[in-house]
């Protein structure tokens, strides 16, 4: 590593201090801003119902359905909830007569009304396209004719595209022949209508919307209106509940995020914190000042991780995500130890501090890259192909695998390089022994 001058080191130190302070405030500290409260990036991440309690709904099945039909419908509901940041939701059938859905409270930026609205949307009823407002004039329905629903942006216009299966293509063609106006219905109620214009029979129907949020909401309702089962919206029961691991008393203020943690959750959090503290203590004892630099690197990693994860609506703080975070921090420290160990080995061969740092970095480069890239790819695949909490576990671990590269190859060597502008090759800060002492040992 090329040595830097003290003046340059001063600029880097100023930047590091400013980033650490501002980044910590933005990532972790809620604060009032005028008439609103900034919840912090961490506070904007949803919390699963197993940690913070939540809201549940029970829907009566309107008819008799097979277990396969119910399971396929549950899978579709789960997909919609994941798209709305509820990856930790619990969905199951009750004696094939009801479907129960449990979701966590909305994040601090939302409201309890949002959770109720989402659960109400699940019971929206069947999606239909009619030639009039009469039920007898239904041609297309979500269950039998809709294959998939996409959200597209073309020339600054948002489109919800309904993709038909083979039966749906024929039903849509029949609708165009029978109607001059097409009525869009949900649960038997007319939501909107539009003139068919110059529309021709096709395998898809694009519907334009003035804004993204309204298009996203409509797409969600079409998906929920295309289940293999019909849910009775008139008998739905929606209420709050305690967290699913504790089954204790309900918090009076769901927005306060005063979680009623179970023993298992507390043990998991304590284990993560203990692992981090133990790892940093070992580094400080074995490698001296490098342990302090690693603590600073972990702070930066935590800030970046929170910023990245808060951008994904599917991420929820749950028991499994706590385990993923612990594994992620362990990975970051393990790759840093590769560099530290190589540095010590090089010094013990008789090299100076600067030469040991440079050669240690080069020798550790291959192992750090192969470990970080391999795990990032593996868990990226998990995040893509898996669902529910396993998907979030994969995403969190993938983020930390990438951070392990950033931490071990850029931050930690960079901090040491800044320190060496003042240290001038002294070995005591690294808890290294003089050559004579090593020979005596």
Coordinates of C-alpha atoms in Angstrom, one line a residue:
X1 CA 0.0 0.0 0.0
X2 CA 1.3 3.4 -1.0
X3 CA 2.0 5.6 2.1
X4 CA 0.1 8.8 2.3
X5 CA 1.0 12.2 3.7
X6 CA -0.3 13.6 7.0
X7 CA -2.2 16.4 5.2
X8 CA -4.0 13.8 3.0
X9 CA -4.6 11.7 6.1
X10 CA -6.2 14.6 7.8
X11 CA -8.7 15.0 5.0
X12 CA -9.6 11.3 5.1
X13 CA -10.0 11.5 8.9
X14 CA -12.4 14.4 8.6
X15 CA -14.4 12.6 5.9
X16 CA -14.6 9.4 8.1
X17 CA -15.8 11.3 11.2
X18 CA -18.4 13.2 9.2
X19 CA -19.7 10.0 7.5
X20 CA -19.8 8.1 10.8
X21 CA -21.8 10.8 12.5
X22 CA -24.2 11.7 9.7
X23 CA -24.5 8.1 8.6
X24 CA -25.3 6.9 12.1
X25 CA -27.9 9.6 12.6
X26 CA -29.6 8.8 9.3
X27 CA -29.5 5.1 9.7
X28 CA -30.3 4.6 13.4
X29 CA -31.7 7.8 15.1
X30 CA -35.3 8.9 14.8
X31 CA -35.7 12.7 15.1
X32 CA -38.4 15.4 14.7
X33 CA -38.3 17.4 11.5
X34 CA -40.9 20.1 11.7
X35 CA -44.3 18.6 11.9
X36 CA -43.2 15.1 11.1
X37 CA -40.8 12.6 12.7
X38 CA -38.0 11.1 10.7
X39 CA -38.1 7.4 11.7
X40 CA -34.5 6.6 10.5
X41 CA -33.7 4.1 7.8
X42 CA -33.8 1.3 10.4
X43 CA -37.2 2.4 11.6
X44 CA -38.5 2.3 8.0
X45 CA -37.9 -1.4 7.8
X46 CA -41.0 -3.5 8.5
X47 CA -41.1 -5.9 11.5
X48 CA -42.6 -9.3 11.2
X49 CA -45.6 -10.4 13.3
X50 CA -43.4 -13.0 15.1
X51 CA -41.4 -10.1 16.7
X52 CA -43.7 -7.1 17.1
X53 CA -47.2 -8.5 16.9
X54 CA -49.5 -7.5 14.0
X55 CA -52.9 -7.9 12.4
X56 CA -54.6 -11.0 11.3
X57 CA -57.6 -11.8 9.1
X58 CA -59.7 -14.9 8.6
X59 CA -61.6 -15.4 5.3
X60 CA -64.4 -17.9 4.8
X61 CA -64.0 -19.9 1.6
X62 CA -67.1 -19.4 -0.6
X63 CA -67.5 -23.0 -1.7
X64 CA -65.8 -26.3 -1.5
X65 CA -62.2 -26.5 -2.8
X66 CA -59.5 -29.1 -2.9
X67 CA -56.3 -28.8 -0.8
X68 CA -54.4 -28.1 -4.0
X69 CA -56.6 -25.2 -5.0
X70 CA -56.3 -23.7 -1.5
X71 CA -52.5 -24.1 -1.4
X72 CA -52.1 -22.5 -4.9
X73 CA -54.3 -19.5 -3.6
X74 CA -52.1 -19.2 -0.5
X75 CA -49.0 -19.1 -2.7
X76 CA -50.5 -16.2 -4.7
X77 CA -51.5 -14.3 -1.5
X78 CA -48.0 -14.8 -0.2
X79 CA -46.5 -13.4 -3.4
X80 CA -48.6 -10.3 -3.1
X81 CA -47.7 -9.8 0.5
X82 CA -44.0 -10.2 -0.3
X83 CA -44.4 -7.5 -2.9
X84 CA -45.8 -5.2 -0.2
X85 CA -43.0 -5.8 2.3
X86 CA -44.6 -8.6 4.3
X87 CA -42.2 -11.5 3.6
X88 CA -42.6 -12.8 7.1
X89 CA -46.4 -13.2 6.9
X90 CA -48.0 -16.4 8.1
X91 CA -50.8 -17.9 5.8
X92 CA -52.6 -21.2 6.4
X93 CA -56.0 -22.8 6.0
X94 CA -58.3 -23.8 8.8
X95 CA -59.9 -27.2 8.1
X96 CA -60.1 -26.2 4.4
X97 CA -63.0 -23.9 5.4
X98 CA -61.1 -20.7 6.2
X99 CA -57.8 -19.0 5.2
X100 CA -56.0 -17.1 7.9
X101 CA -53.4 -14.4 7.1
X102 CA -51.1 -12.9 9.8
X103 CA -49.0 -9.8 9.0
X104 CA -46.7 -7.6 11.0
X105 CA -47.5 -4.0 11.9
X106 CA -46.6 -1.4 9.2
X107 CA -43.3 0.4 9.7
X108 CA -43.2 3.7 11.5
X109 CA -43.8 5.6 8.3
X110 CA -47.1 3.8 7.8
X111 CA -50.2 3.4 9.9
X112 CA -52.4 0.7 11.3
X113 CA -55.0 1.6 8.6
X114 CA -52.5 0.5 5.9
X115 CA -52.4 -3.0 7.5
X116 CA -56.2 -3.2 7.6
X117 CA -56.4 -2.0 4.0
X118 CA -54.0 -4.7 2.8
X119 CA -55.9 -7.4 4.5
X120 CA -59.2 -6.0 3.2
X121 CA -57.7 -6.1 -0.3
X122 CA -57.1 -9.9 0.0
X123 CA -60.9 -10.4 0.2
X124 CA -61.6 -8.1 -2.8
X125 CA -63.4 -10.8 -4.6
X126 CA -63.1 -12.2 -8.2
X127 CA -61.7 -9.9 -10.9
X128 CA -64.0 -9.7 -14.0
X129 CA -64.3 -8.0 -17.3
X130 CA -67.9 -7.5 -18.4
X131 CA -69.8 -6.1 -21.4
X132 CA -72.2 -4.4 -19.0
X133 CA -72.6 -3.9 -15.3
X134 CA -74.6 -7.1 -15.1
X135 CA -73.1 -10.3 -13.8
X136 CA -74.6 -12.3 -16.6
X137 CA -72.5 -10.3 -19.1
X138 CA -69.1 -11.5 -17.6
X139 CA -66.7 -12.7 -20.2
X140 CA -63.3 -12.7 -18.5
X141 CA -62.6 -13.7 -14.9
X142 CA -59.3 -13.8 -13.0
X143 CA -59.5 -17.4 -11.9
X144 CA -60.0 -19.0 -15.3
X145 CA -58.5 -16.5 -17.7
X146 CA -55.7 -14.5 -16.2
X147 CA -52.2 -16.1 -16.6
X148 CA -50.1 -13.3 -15.1
X149 CA -50.1 -9.5 -14.4
X150 CA -47.2 -7.2 -15.2
X151 CA -46.4 -3.6 -14.5
X152 CA -44.7 -1.7 -17.5
X153 CA -43.6 1.8 -18.1
X154 CA -43.7 3.1 -21.7
X155 CA -43.3 6.8 -22.8
X156 CA -43.8 8.0 -19.1
X157 CA -47.1 6.1 -18.9
X158 CA -47.7 3.3 -16.4
X159 CA -49.4 0.2 -17.7
X160 CA -50.9 -2.8 -15.9
X161 CA -50.8 -5.6 -18.5
X162 CA -53.2 -8.5 -18.1
X163 CA -51.8 -11.6 -19.8
X164 CA -54.4 -14.2 -20.8
X165 CA -54.1 -17.9 -21.0
X166 CA -55.6 -19.7 -24.1
X167 CA -59.1 -19.7 -22.7
X168 CA -58.7 -16.1 -21.7
X169 CA -57.6 -15.1 -25.2
X170 CA -60.9 -16.5 -26.6
X171 CA -62.9 -14.9 -23.8
X172 CA -61.3 -11.5 -24.4
X173 CA -62.0 -11.8 -28.2
X174 CA -65.7 -12.6 -27.4
X175 CA -65.8 -9.6 -25.1
X176 CA -64.6 -7.3 -27.8
X177 CA -67.2 -8.6 -30.2
X178 CA -70.0 -8.2 -27.6
X179 CA -69.1 -4.8 -26.0
X180 CA -68.5 -1.2 -27.0
X181 CA -67.7 -0.5 -23.3
X182 CA -65.7 -2.8 -21.1
X183 CA -66.5 -2.8 -17.4
X184 CA -63.8 -3.7 -14.8
X185 CA -65.3 -5.4 -11.7
X186 CA -64.0 -6.6 -8.4
X187 CA -66.1 -8.9 -6.2
X188 CA -69.2 -8.1 -8.4
X189 CA -68.8 -4.3 -8.0
X190 CA -68.0 -2.1 -11.0
X191 CA -64.6 -0.4 -10.3
X192 CA -64.2 1.5 -13.6
X193 CA -65.1 1.2 -17.3
X194 CA -63.5 2.2 -20.6
X195 CA -64.3 2.4 -24.3
X196 CA -62.8 -0.5 -26.2
X197 CA -61.8 1.9 -29.0
X198 CA -59.7 0.2 -31.6
X199 CA -58.7 -2.7 -29.4
X200 CA -58.2 -6.0 -31.2
X201 CA -58.2 -9.6 -29.9
X202 CA -54.8 -10.3 -28.3
X203 CA -53.1 -12.4 -25.6
X204 CA -52.8 -9.4 -23.3
X205 CA -54.7 -6.2 -22.3
X206 CA -52.7 -3.1 -21.3
X207 CA -54.5 -0.6 -19.0
X208 CA -52.9 2.8 -18.5
X209 CA -52.8 4.6 -15.1
X210 CA -51.9 8.2 -14.3
X211 CA -49.4 7.3 -11.5
X212 CA -47.4 4.4 -10.3
X213 CA -49.1 3.8 -6.9
X214 CA -52.6 3.5 -8.4
X215 CA -51.2 1.1 -11.0
X216 CA -49.5 -1.0 -8.4
X217 CA -52.6 -1.1 -6.2
X218 CA -54.7 -2.2 -9.2
X219 CA -52.2 -4.9 -10.1
X220 CA -52.3 -6.2 -6.6
X221 CA -56.1 -6.4 -6.6
X222 CA -56.1 -8.2 -10.0
X223 CA -53.7 -10.8 -8.6
X224 CA -55.9 -11.2 -5.5
X225 CA -59.0 -11.4 -7.7
X226 CA -57.4 -14.3 -9.6
X227 CA -57.2 -16.8 -6.9
X228 CA -58.2 -20.5 -7.4
X229 CA -60.6 -20.0 -4.5
X230 CA -63.2 -17.4 -3.8
X231 CA -63.1 -15.7 -0.4
X232 CA -66.3 -14.3 1.1
X233 CA -65.7 -10.6 1.8
X234 CA -68.8 -10.3 3.9
X235 CA -67.6 -12.6 6.7
X236 CA -64.0 -11.5 7.0
X237 CA -62.7 -11.0 10.6
X238 CA -59.7 -8.6 11.0
X239 CA -58.1 -7.9 14.4
X240 CA -54.7 -7.2 16.1
X241 CA -52.7 -9.9 17.7
X242 CA -49.6 -10.4 19.9
X243 CA -46.3 -11.6 18.4
X244 CA -46.5 -15.2 17.3
X245 CA -43.5 -16.4 19.3
X246 CA -44.4 -14.9 22.6
X247 CA -48.2 -14.9 22.4
X248 CA -48.1 -12.4 25.2
X249 CA -49.9 -9.1 25.9
X250 CA -50.5 -6.7 23.0
X251 CA -48.7 -3.4 23.0
X252 CA -51.0 -0.5 23.3
X253 CA -49.2 1.5 20.7
X254 CA -48.3 -0.6 17.6
X255 CA -46.3 2.3 16.1
X256 CA -44.1 2.5 19.2
X257 CA -42.2 -0.6 18.2
X258 CA -41.8 -1.6 21.8
X259 CA -41.4 -5.3 20.8
X260 CA -42.4 -8.0 23.2
X261 CA -39.4 -10.2 22.5
X262 CA -39.5 -13.9 23.3
X263 CA -36.7 -15.7 25.1
X264 CA -35.6 -17.2 21.8
X265 CA -35.4 -13.8 20.2
X266 CA -33.5 -12.2 23.1
X267 CA -31.0 -15.1 23.1
X268 CA -30.5 -14.6 19.3
X269 CA -29.9 -10.9 19.7
X270 CA -27.6 -11.4 22.6
X271 CA -25.7 -14.1 20.7
X272 CA -25.2 -11.7 17.8
X273 CA -23.9 -8.9 20.0
X274 CA -21.7 -11.3 22.0
X275 CA -20.2 -12.7 18.8
X276 CA -19.4 -9.2 17.5
X277 CA -17.9 -8.1 20.9
X278 CA -15.9 -11.3 21.3
X279 CA -14.6 -11.0 17.7
X280 CA -13.5 -7.4 18.2
X281 CA -11.9 -8.2 21.6
X282 CA -9.9 -11.1 20.0
X283 CA -8.7 -8.8 17.2
X284 CA -7.7 -6.1 19.7
X285 CA -5.8 -8.6 21.8
X286 CA -4.1 -10.4 18.9
X287 CA -3.7 -7.5 16.4
X288 CA -3.8 -4.4 18.5
X289 CA -5.1 -1.3 16.8
X290 CA -6.5 -3.3 13.9
X291 CA -9.3 -4.3 16.3
X292 CA -10.3 -0.7 16.7
X293 CA -10.2 -0.2 12.9
X294 CA -12.4 -3.3 12.5
X295 CA -15.0 -1.8 14.9
X296 CA -15.1 1.3 12.8
X297 CA -15.4 -0.8 9.6
X298 CA -18.3 -2.7 11.2
X299 CA -20.1 0.6 12.0
X300 CA -19.7 1.6 8.3
X301 CA -20.9 -1.8 7.2
X302 CA -24.0 -1.5 9.5
X303 CA -24.8 1.9 8.1
X304 CA -24.5 0.7 4.5
X305 CA -26.4 -2.5 5.2
X306 CA -29.4 -0.6 6.7
X307 CA -29.4 1.8 3.8
X308 CA -29.4 -1.0 1.2
X309 CA -32.0 -3.2 3.0
X310 CA -34.4 -0.3 3.7
X311 CA -34.7 0.1 -0.1
X312 CA -36.2 -3.4 -0.4
X313 CA -39.9 -3.5 0.6
X314 CA -39.8 -7.3 1.1
X315 CA -37.3 -7.1 4.0
X316 CA -38.7 -7.5 7.5
X317 CA -37.0 -7.7 10.8
X318 CA -37.7 -11.3 11.9
X319 CA -36.1 -14.1 13.9
X320 CA -34.5 -15.5 10.7
X321 CA -33.2 -12.1 9.6
X322 CA -31.5 -11.6 13.0
X323 CA -29.7 -14.9 12.4
X324 CA -28.8 -13.7 8.8
X325 CA -27.4 -10.5 10.2
X326 CA -25.3 -12.4 12.8
X327 CA -24.0 -14.7 10.1
X328 CA -23.2 -11.6 7.9
X329 CA -21.2 -9.9 10.6
X330 CA -19.3 -13.1 11.3
X331 CA -18.5 -13.3 7.6
X332 CA -17.2 -9.7 7.5
X333 CA -14.9 -10.4 10.5
X334 CA -13.7 -13.7 9.2
X335 CA -12.5 -12.2 5.9
X336 CA -10.8 -9.4 7.8
X337 CA -9.0 -12.0 9.9
X338 CA -7.6 -13.4 6.7
X339 CA -5.9 -10.1 5.9
X340 CA -4.7 -9.6 9.6
X341 CA -3.3 -13.1 9.7
X342 CA -1.4 -12.7 6.5
X343 CA 0.0 -9.3 7.7
X344 CA 1.3 -10.9 10.9
X345 CA 2.9 -13.8 9.0
X346 CA 4.7 -11.4 6.7
X347 CA 6.0 -9.4 9.6
X348 CA 7.2 -12.5 11.4
X349 CA 9.3 -13.3 8.3
X350 CA 11.3 -10.1 9.0
X351 CA 9.6 -7.5 6.9
X352 CA 8.8 -3.9 8.0
X353 CA 5.3 -2.8 8.9
X354 CA 4.6 -1.2 5.5
X355 CA 6.1 -4.1 3.6
X356 CA 4.1 -6.6 5.7
X357 CA 0.9 -4.7 5.1
X358 CA 1.5 -4.6 1.3
X359 CA 2.5 -8.2 0.9
X360 CA -0.2 -9.4 3.5
X361 CA -2.8 -7.6 1.4
X362 CA -1.6 -9.2 -1.8
X363 CA -1.5 -12.7 -0.2
X364 CA -5.0 -12.4 1.3
X365 CA -6.6 -11.0 -1.9
X366 CA -7.3 -14.3 -3.5
X367 CA -8.9 -15.9 -0.5
X368 CA -11.0 -12.9 0.4
X369 CA -12.3 -12.5 -3.2
X370 CA -13.1 -16.1 -3.7
X371 CA -14.9 -16.3 -0.3
X372 CA -16.9 -13.1 -0.7
X373 CA -17.8 -13.6 -4.4
X374 CA -18.8 -17.3 -4.0
X375 CA -21.1 -16.5 -1.0
X376 CA -22.5 -13.4 -2.7
X377 CA -23.4 -15.5 -5.7
X378 CA -24.8 -18.4 -3.7
X379 CA -27.0 -16.2 -1.5
X380 CA -28.1 -14.0 -4.5
X381 CA -29.5 -17.1 -6.1
X382 CA -31.3 -18.0 -2.9
X383 CA -32.7 -14.4 -2.8
X384 CA -33.9 -14.8 -6.4
X385 CA -35.4 -18.3 -6.4
X386 CA -36.6 -18.7 -2.8
X387 CA -39.7 -17.1 -1.2
X388 CA -40.8 -15.7 2.1
X389 CA -38.3 -15.5 4.9
X390 CA -35.7 -17.6 3.1
X391 CA -35.7 -15.0 0.3
X392 CA -34.9 -12.2 2.9
X393 CA -32.3 -14.4 4.5
X394 CA -30.6 -14.8 1.2
X395 CA -30.7 -11.1 0.4
X396 CA -29.3 -10.0 3.8
X397 CA -26.5 -12.5 3.6
X398 CA -25.7 -11.5 0.0
X399 CA -25.5 -7.9 1.1
X400 CA -23.1 -8.8 3.9
X401 CA -21.0 -11.0 1.6
X402 CA -20.4 -8.0 -0.7
X403 CA -19.7 -5.8 2.4
X404 CA -17.1 -8.3 3.5
X405 CA -15.2 -7.5 0.3
X406 CA -15.6 -3.8 0.8
X407 CA -14.6 -4.0 4.4
X408 CA -11.5 -6.3 4.0
X409 CA -10.2 -4.9 0.7
X410 CA -10.9 -1.2 1.0
X411 CA -12.0 0.1 4.5
X412 CA -9.6 -1.9 6.8
X413 CA -6.5 -1.4 4.7
X414 CA -7.5 2.2 4.1
X415 CA -7.8 2.9 7.8
X416 CA -4.4 1.3 8.5
X417 CA -2.8 3.4 5.7
X418 CA -4.2 6.6 7.3
X419 CA -2.9 5.5 10.7
X420 CA 0.5 4.8 9.3
X421 CA 0.8 8.4 8.2
X422 CA 1.3 9.2 11.9
X423 CA 2.6 5.8 13.2
X424 CA 5.6 5.7 11.0
X425 CA 6.1 1.9 11.2
X426 CA 6.0 1.5 15.0
X427 CA 5.1 -2.1 15.9
X428 CA 3.6 -1.7 19.4
X429 CA 0.2 -0.5 18.2
X430 CA -0.1 -3.8 16.4
X431 CA 0.9 -5.8 19.5
X432 CA 3.8 -7.3 17.5
X433 CA 7.0 -8.5 19.2
X434 CA 10.5 -7.2 18.5
X435 CA 12.7 -9.6 16.5
X436 CA 14.9 -10.3 19.6
X437 CA 11.8 -11.2 21.6
X438 CA 10.6 -13.6 18.9
X439 CA 14.1 -15.3 18.8
X440 CA 14.1 -15.7 22.6
X441 CA 10.6 -17.2 22.5

